Amino acid sequence: VVMTQSPATLSVSPGEGATLSCRASQSIGRKFAWYQQKPGQTPRLLIYDASIRATGVPARFSGRGSGTEFTLTINNLQSDDFAVYYCQHYGTFGQGTRVEVK
Amino acid sequence: EVSLVESGGGLVQPGGSLRLSCTPSGFMLSPYWMSWVRQAPGKGLEWVANIKEDGGSENYVDSVKGRFTISRDNAKNSLYLEMNSLRVEDTALYYCARETPGGACYFDCWGQGTPVTVSS
């Protein structure tokens, strides 16, 4: 399975919302996760099973999708949210979407 | 608080070998599948290998099959990655990661990583 994320970079102003996309090359049901990685830091599990927030993840992060199309929506972007986001299905990660300050 | 600590990385020549280790803090490895994930400088995440709770099953990404071996010693509460025939393209930060129960290969706990540089 190939996971393709879009866009590669998303420029957003603090307080705005952002939607990141990930497409699987074949249907994967809902076995799907999103991770956040800040510069110089370890990846952090945000969402698993496509839509369940991991422990401690703020409610402004939400995941949707099934089959081949998945989205991560971040509402009211905070300074702490500017990072690279990766999607994942089993042993395959997407190439990442960088969310940067506009 | 749960965490993982990797060690064993370093500089090695092409064709050389290294053994990485990973030790948990705040939990025991034995109930969990465990993985190694790597990240080349400035690049994305790449899953490398994983191993079943009891060590009875292993999986590898194609690019390391036959060269890398994942293993664990639950009595010593440790995870390992034996890397042989190293290539320049194996240069990366190597993370060990705990998988959530249920077999879906989600990583809910990561170490800080140990760097591996393959260069002549």
PDB file of N, CA, C and O in Angstrom, chain A residues 5 20 32-38 42-63 71-74 77 80-88 97 99, chain B residues 100 106-110:
ATOM      1  N   GLN A   5       0.279  11.848   0.728  1.00  0.00           N
ATOM      2  CA  GLN A   5      -0.248  12.989   1.461  1.00  0.00           C
ATOM      3  C   GLN A   5      -0.260  14.249   0.596  1.00  0.00           C
ATOM      4  O   GLN A   5       0.588  14.440  -0.267  1.00  0.00           O
ATOM      5  N   LEU A  20      -5.632  18.422   6.233  1.00  0.00           N
ATOM      6  CA  LEU A  20      -4.594  17.651   5.579  1.00  0.00           C
ATOM      7  C   LEU A  20      -5.223  16.376   5.030  1.00  0.00           C
ATOM      8  O   LEU A  20      -6.130  15.811   5.647  1.00  0.00           O
ATOM      9  N   PHE A  32      -5.697   3.125  10.295  1.00  0.00           N
ATOM     10  CA  PHE A  32      -5.043   4.321   9.797  1.00  0.00           C
ATOM     11  C   PHE A  32      -4.761   5.251  10.956  1.00  0.00           C
ATOM     12  O   PHE A  32      -5.576   5.380  11.869  1.00  0.00           O
ATOM     13  N   ALA A  33      -3.596   5.906  10.894  1.00  0.00           N
ATOM     14  CA  ALA A  33      -3.203   6.797  11.983  1.00  0.00           C
ATOM     15  C   ALA A  33      -2.559   8.072  11.449  1.00  0.00           C
ATOM     16  O   ALA A  33      -2.066   8.122  10.315  1.00  0.00           O
ATOM     17  N   TRP A  34      -2.594   9.095  12.286  1.00  0.00           N
ATOM     18  CA  TRP A  34      -1.896  10.358  12.041  1.00  0.00           C
ATOM     19  C   TRP A  34      -0.903  10.589  13.182  1.00  0.00           C
ATOM     20  O   TRP A  34      -1.195  10.349  14.341  1.00  0.00           O
ATOM     21  N   TYR A  35       0.271  11.129  12.821  1.00  0.00           N
ATOM     22  CA  TYR A  35       1.303  11.487  13.781  1.00  0.00           C
ATOM     23  C   TYR A  35       1.720  12.938  13.560  1.00  0.00           C
ATOM     24  O   TYR A  35       1.666  13.443  12.434  1.00  0.00           O
ATOM     25  N   GLN A  36       2.160  13.557  14.630  1.00  0.00           N
ATOM     26  CA  GLN A  36       2.704  14.909  14.577  1.00  0.00           C
ATOM     27  C   GLN A  36       4.187  14.836  14.957  1.00  0.00           C
ATOM     28  O   GLN A  36       4.538  14.169  15.929  1.00  0.00           O
ATOM     29  N   GLN A  37       5.030  15.529  14.202  1.00  0.00           N
ATOM     30  CA  GLN A  37       6.429  15.608  14.574  1.00  0.00           C
ATOM     31  C   GLN A  37       6.891  17.062  14.514  1.00  0.00           C
ATOM     32  O   GLN A  37       6.915  17.664  13.446  1.00  0.00           O
ATOM     33  N   LYS A  38       7.250  17.589  15.665  1.00  0.00           N
ATOM     34  CA  LYS A  38       7.803  18.937  15.729  1.00  0.00           C
ATOM     35  C   LYS A  38       9.300  18.864  15.486  1.00  0.00           C
ATOM     36  O   LYS A  38       9.919  17.828  15.698  1.00  0.00           O
ATOM     37  N   THR A  42      10.450  13.760  18.777  1.00  0.00           N
ATOM     38  CA  THR A  42       9.961  12.431  18.430  1.00  0.00           C
ATOM     39  C   THR A  42       8.544  12.533  17.880  1.00  0.00           C
ATOM     40  O   THR A  42       7.765  13.389  18.317  1.00  0.00           O
ATOM     41  N   PRO A  43       8.176  11.675  16.940  1.00  0.00           N
ATOM     42  CA  PRO A  43       6.775  11.656  16.488  1.00  0.00           C
ATOM     43  C   PRO A  43       5.823  11.355  17.636  1.00  0.00           C
ATOM     44  O   PRO A  43       6.176  10.645  18.588  1.00  0.00           O
ATOM     45  N   ARG A  44       4.605  11.873  17.508  1.00  0.00           N
ATOM     46  CA  ARG A  44       3.565  11.689  18.519  1.00  0.00           C
ATOM     47  C   ARG A  44       2.309  11.175  17.844  1.00  0.00           C
ATOM     48  O   ARG A  44       1.855  11.759  16.853  1.00  0.00           O
ATOM     49  N   LEU A  45       1.758  10.106  18.374  1.00  0.00           N
ATOM     50  CA  LEU A  45       0.502   9.570  17.844  1.00  0.00           C
ATOM     51  C   LEU A  45      -0.621  10.544  18.153  1.00  0.00           C
ATOM     52  O   LEU A  45      -0.851  10.888  19.320  1.00  0.00           O
ATOM     53  N   LEU A  46      -1.350  10.985  17.122  1.00  0.00           N
ATOM     54  CA  LEU A  46      -2.480  11.900  17.306  1.00  0.00           C
ATOM     55  C   LEU A  46      -3.815  11.175  17.198  1.00  0.00           C
ATOM     56  O   LEU A  46      -4.686  11.331  18.050  1.00  0.00           O
ATOM     57  N   ILE A  47      -3.977  10.444  16.112  1.00  0.00           N
ATOM     58  CA  ILE A  47      -5.247   9.821  15.752  1.00  0.00           C
ATOM     59  C   ILE A  47      -4.971   8.370  15.359  1.00  0.00           C
ATOM     60  O   ILE A  47      -3.999   8.094  14.643  1.00  0.00           O
ATOM     61  N   TYR A  48      -5.818   7.450  15.811  1.00  0.00           N
ATOM     62  CA  TYR A  48      -5.729   6.075  15.349  1.00  0.00           C
ATOM     63  C   TYR A  48      -7.113   5.565  14.997  1.00  0.00           C
ATOM     64  O   TYR A  48      -8.123   6.192  15.343  1.00  0.00           O
ATOM     65  N   ASP A  49      -7.144   4.443  14.278  1.00  0.00           N
ATOM     66  CA  ASP A  49      -8.418   3.935  13.746  1.00  0.00           C
ATOM     67  C   ASP A  49      -9.173   5.048  13.021  1.00  0.00           C
ATOM     68  O   ASP A  49     -10.398   5.143  13.103  1.00  0.00           O
ATOM     69  N   ALA A  50      -8.420   5.870  12.324  1.00  0.00           N
ATOM     70  CA  ALA A  50      -8.914   6.944  11.446  1.00  0.00           C
ATOM     71  C   ALA A  50      -9.506   8.143  12.174  1.00  0.00           C
ATOM     72  O   ALA A  50      -9.412   9.270  11.669  1.00  0.00           O
ATOM     73  N   SER A  51     -10.126   7.942  13.343  1.00  0.00           N
ATOM     74  CA  SER A  51     -10.855   9.060  13.938  1.00  0.00           C
ATOM     75  C   SER A  51     -10.769   9.140  15.458  1.00  0.00           C
ATOM     76  O   SER A  51     -11.371  10.039  16.047  1.00  0.00           O
ATOM     77  N   ILE A  52     -10.051   8.242  16.103  1.00  0.00           N
ATOM     78  CA  ILE A  52      -9.985   8.245  17.566  1.00  0.00           C
ATOM     79  C   ILE A  52      -8.750   9.023  18.020  1.00  0.00           C
ATOM     80  O   ILE A  52      -7.623   8.700  17.631  1.00  0.00           O
ATOM     81  N   ARG A  53      -8.981  10.039  18.832  1.00  0.00           N
ATOM     82  CA  ARG A  53      -7.848  10.821  19.339  1.00  0.00           C
ATOM     83  C   ARG A  53      -7.079  10.019  20.381  1.00  0.00           C
ATOM     84  O   ARG A  53      -7.654   9.388  21.270  1.00  0.00           O
ATOM     85  N   ALA A  54      -5.760  10.056  20.284  1.00  0.00           N
ATOM     86  CA  ALA A  54      -4.925   9.397  21.283  1.00  0.00           C
ATOM     87  C   ALA A  54      -4.996  10.169  22.599  1.00  0.00           C
ATOM     88  O   ALA A  54      -5.449  11.318  22.638  1.00  0.00           O
ATOM     89  N   THR A  55      -4.538   9.535  23.645  1.00  0.00           N
ATOM     90  CA  THR A  55      -4.585  10.134  24.975  1.00  0.00           C
ATOM     91  C   THR A  55      -3.891  11.492  24.995  1.00  0.00           C
ATOM     92  O   THR A  55      -2.755  11.641  24.528  1.00  0.00           O
ATOM     93  N   GLY A  56      -4.593  12.482  25.511  1.00  0.00           N
ATOM     94  CA  GLY A  56      -4.006  13.810  25.684  1.00  0.00           C
ATOM     95  C   GLY A  56      -4.055  14.704  24.464  1.00  0.00           C
ATOM     96  O   GLY A  56      -3.610  15.857  24.527  1.00  0.00           O
ATOM     97  N   VAL A  57      -4.589  14.223  23.355  1.00  0.00           N
ATOM     98  CA  VAL A  57      -4.641  15.036  22.132  1.00  0.00           C
ATOM     99  C   VAL A  57      -5.843  15.986  22.221  1.00  0.00           C
ATOM    100  O   VAL A  57      -6.964  15.540  22.468  1.00  0.00           O
ATOM    101  N   PRO A  58      -5.606  17.269  21.980  1.00  0.00           N
ATOM    102  CA  PRO A  58      -6.714  18.236  22.100  1.00  0.00           C
ATOM    103  C   PRO A  58      -7.826  17.982  21.096  1.00  0.00           C
ATOM    104  O   PRO A  58      -7.608  17.452  20.005  1.00  0.00           O
ATOM    105  N   ALA A  59      -9.023  18.409  21.460  1.00  0.00           N
ATOM    106  CA  ALA A  59     -10.206  18.178  20.637  1.00  0.00           C
ATOM    107  C   ALA A  59     -10.172  18.960  19.325  1.00  0.00           C
ATOM    108  O   ALA A  59     -10.972  18.664  18.424  1.00  0.00           O
ATOM    109  N   ARG A  60      -9.274  19.932  19.190  1.00  0.00           N
ATOM    110  CA  ARG A  60      -9.192  20.673  17.923  1.00  0.00           C
ATOM    111  C   ARG A  60      -8.622  19.810  16.793  1.00  0.00           C
ATOM    112  O   ARG A  60      -8.695  20.187  15.624  1.00  0.00           O
ATOM    113  N   PHE A  61      -8.091  18.646  17.139  1.00  0.00           N
ATOM    114  CA  PHE A  61      -7.625  17.693  16.130  1.00  0.00           C
ATOM    115  C   PHE A  61      -8.735  16.668  15.882  1.00  0.00           C
ATOM    116  O   PHE A  61      -9.238  16.052  16.823  1.00  0.00           O
ATOM    117  N   SER A  62      -9.102  16.481  14.619  1.00  0.00           N
ATOM    118  CA  SER A  62     -10.100  15.472  14.312  1.00  0.00           C
ATOM    119  C   SER A  62      -9.725  14.756  13.022  1.00  0.00           C
ATOM    120  O   SER A  62      -9.210  15.358  12.073  1.00  0.00           O
ATOM    121  N   GLY A  63      -9.994  13.458  13.012  1.00  0.00           N
ATOM    122  CA  GLY A  63      -9.694  12.637  11.849  1.00  0.00           C
ATOM    123  C   GLY A  63     -10.965  12.034  11.287  1.00  0.00           C
ATOM    124  O   GLY A  63     -11.892  11.698  12.022  1.00  0.00           O
ATOM    125  N   THR A  71      -8.700  12.373   6.150  1.00  0.00           N
ATOM    126  CA  THR A  71      -8.350  13.758   6.419  1.00  0.00           C
ATOM    127  C   THR A  71      -8.078  13.965   7.902  1.00  0.00           C
ATOM    128  O   THR A  71      -8.648  13.285   8.758  1.00  0.00           O
ATOM    129  N   LEU A  72      -7.184  14.917   8.151  1.00  0.00           N
ATOM    130  CA  LEU A  72      -6.917  15.411   9.498  1.00  0.00           C
ATOM    131  C   LEU A  72      -7.263  16.888   9.488  1.00  0.00           C
ATOM    132  O   LEU A  72      -6.722  17.646   8.666  1.00  0.00           O
ATOM    133  N   THR A  73      -8.160  17.289  10.346  1.00  0.00           N
ATOM    134  CA  THR A  73      -8.539  18.694  10.462  1.00  0.00           C
ATOM    135  C   THR A  73      -8.041  19.237  11.786  1.00  0.00           C
ATOM    136  O   THR A  73      -8.213  18.602  12.826  1.00  0.00           O
ATOM    137  N   ILE A  74      -7.399  20.385  11.715  1.00  0.00           N
ATOM    138  CA  ILE A  74      -6.937  21.072  12.919  1.00  0.00           C
ATOM    139  C   ILE A  74      -7.671  22.405  12.973  1.00  0.00           C
ATOM    140  O   ILE A  74      -7.540  23.233  12.067  1.00  0.00           O
ATOM    141  N   LEU A  77      -5.725  26.816  14.842  1.00  0.00           N
ATOM    142  CA  LEU A  77      -4.319  26.439  14.942  1.00  0.00           C
ATOM    143  C   LEU A  77      -3.577  27.249  15.986  1.00  0.00           C
ATOM    144  O   LEU A  77      -3.628  28.478  16.001  1.00  0.00           O
ATOM    145  N   ASP A  80       1.789  25.791  18.810  1.00  0.00           N
ATOM    146  CA  ASP A  80       2.314  24.450  19.089  1.00  0.00           C
ATOM    147  C   ASP A  80       1.979  23.444  17.994  1.00  0.00           C
ATOM    148  O   ASP A  80       2.522  22.340  17.973  1.00  0.00           O
ATOM    149  N   ASP A  81       1.074  23.808  17.083  1.00  0.00           N
ATOM    150  CA  ASP A  81       0.602  22.864  16.073  1.00  0.00           C
ATOM    151  C   ASP A  81       1.411  22.916  14.783  1.00  0.00           C
ATOM    152  O   ASP A  81       1.204  22.073  13.904  1.00  0.00           O
ATOM    153  N   PHE A  82       2.284  23.907  14.657  1.00  0.00           N
ATOM    154  CA  PHE A  82       3.078  24.006  13.439  1.00  0.00           C
ATOM    155  C   PHE A  82       4.160  22.935  13.495  1.00  0.00           C
ATOM    156  O   PHE A  82       5.034  22.951  14.362  1.00  0.00           O
ATOM    157  N   ALA A  83       4.049  21.980  12.564  1.00  0.00           N
ATOM    158  CA  ALA A  83       4.840  20.759  12.638  1.00  0.00           C
ATOM    159  C   ALA A  83       4.669  20.003  11.321  1.00  0.00           C
ATOM    160  O   ALA A  83       3.990  20.469  10.404  1.00  0.00           O
ATOM    161  N   VAL A  84       5.283  18.826  11.255  1.00  0.00           N
ATOM    162  CA  VAL A  84       5.055  17.924  10.127  1.00  0.00           C
ATOM    163  C   VAL A  84       4.108  16.822  10.586  1.00  0.00           C
ATOM    164  O   VAL A  84       4.241  16.296  11.703  1.00  0.00           O
ATOM    165  N   TYR A  85       3.150  16.492   9.740  1.00  0.00           N
ATOM    166  CA  TYR A  85       2.153  15.483  10.056  1.00  0.00           C
ATOM    167  C   TYR A  85       2.293  14.314   9.069  1.00  0.00           C
ATOM    168  O   TYR A  85       2.402  14.528   7.860  1.00  0.00           O
ATOM    169  N   TYR A  86       2.309  13.116   9.628  1.00  0.00           N
ATOM    170  CA  TYR A  86       2.448  11.908   8.820  1.00  0.00           C
ATOM    171  C   TYR A  86       1.207  11.033   8.985  1.00  0.00           C
ATOM    172  O   TYR A  86       0.698  10.871  10.094  1.00  0.00           O
ATOM    173  N   CYS A  87       0.775  10.452   7.871  1.00  0.00           N
ATOM    174  CA  CYS A  87      -0.246   9.419   7.959  1.00  0.00           C
ATOM    175  C   CYS A  87       0.452   8.056   7.913  1.00  0.00           C
ATOM    176  O   CYS A  87       1.609   7.940   7.491  1.00  0.00           O
ATOM    177  N   GLN A  88      -0.256   7.026   8.352  1.00  0.00           N
ATOM    178  CA  GLN A  88       0.350   5.693   8.460  1.00  0.00           C
ATOM    179  C   GLN A  88      -0.697   4.601   8.378  1.00  0.00           C
ATOM    180  O   GLN A  88      -1.781   4.712   8.964  1.00  0.00           O
ATOM    181  N   THR A  97       3.169  16.118   5.604  1.00  0.00           N
ATOM    182  CA  THR A  97       2.693  17.458   5.261  1.00  0.00           C
ATOM    183  C   THR A  97       3.235  18.418   6.308  1.00  0.00           C
ATOM    184  O   THR A  97       3.012  18.211   7.502  1.00  0.00           O
ATOM    185  N   VAL A  99       3.020  21.831   8.126  1.00  0.00           N
ATOM    186  CA  VAL A  99       2.121  22.953   8.408  1.00  0.00           C
ATOM    187  C   VAL A  99       2.976  24.091   8.944  1.00  0.00           C
ATOM    188  O   VAL A  99       3.593  23.970  10.007  1.00  0.00           O
TER     189      VAL A  99
ATOM    190  N   THR B 100       0.587  -0.236  19.847  1.00  0.00           N
ATOM    191  CA  THR B 100      -0.604  -0.384  20.678  1.00  0.00           C
ATOM    192  C   THR B 100      -1.152  -1.802  20.556  1.00  0.00           C
ATOM    193  O   THR B 100      -0.981  -2.452  19.524  1.00  0.00           O
ATOM    194  N   TYR B 106      -0.006   0.708  15.455  1.00  0.00           N
ATOM    195  CA  TYR B 106       0.080   2.118  15.814  1.00  0.00           C
ATOM    196  C   TYR B 106       1.168   2.277  16.874  1.00  0.00           C
ATOM    197  O   TYR B 106       1.285   1.452  17.761  1.00  0.00           O
ATOM    198  N   PHE B 107       1.918   3.367  16.786  1.00  0.00           N
ATOM    199  CA  PHE B 107       3.057   3.555  17.685  1.00  0.00           C
ATOM    200  C   PHE B 107       2.730   4.623  18.717  1.00  0.00           C
ATOM    201  O   PHE B 107       2.691   5.817  18.393  1.00  0.00           O
ATOM    202  N   ASP B 108       2.522   4.203  19.961  1.00  0.00           N
ATOM    203  CA  ASP B 108       2.078   5.156  20.976  1.00  0.00           C
ATOM    204  C   ASP B 108       3.182   5.589  21.920  1.00  0.00           C
ATOM    205  O   ASP B 108       2.948   6.421  22.800  1.00  0.00           O
ATOM    206  N   CYS B 109       4.369   5.055  21.776  1.00  0.00           N
ATOM    207  CA  CYS B 109       5.494   5.439  22.620  1.00  0.00           C
ATOM    208  C   CYS B 109       6.760   5.297  21.785  1.00  0.00           C
ATOM    209  O   CYS B 109       6.990   4.223  21.204  1.00  0.00           O
ATOM    210  N   TRP B 110       7.555   6.358  21.745  1.00  0.00           N
ATOM    211  CA  TRP B 110       8.763   6.391  20.928  1.00  0.00           C
ATOM    212  C   TRP B 110       9.957   6.771  21.802  1.00  0.00           C
ATOM    213  O   TRP B 110       9.836   7.554  22.734  1.00  0.00           O
TER     214      TRP B 110
END
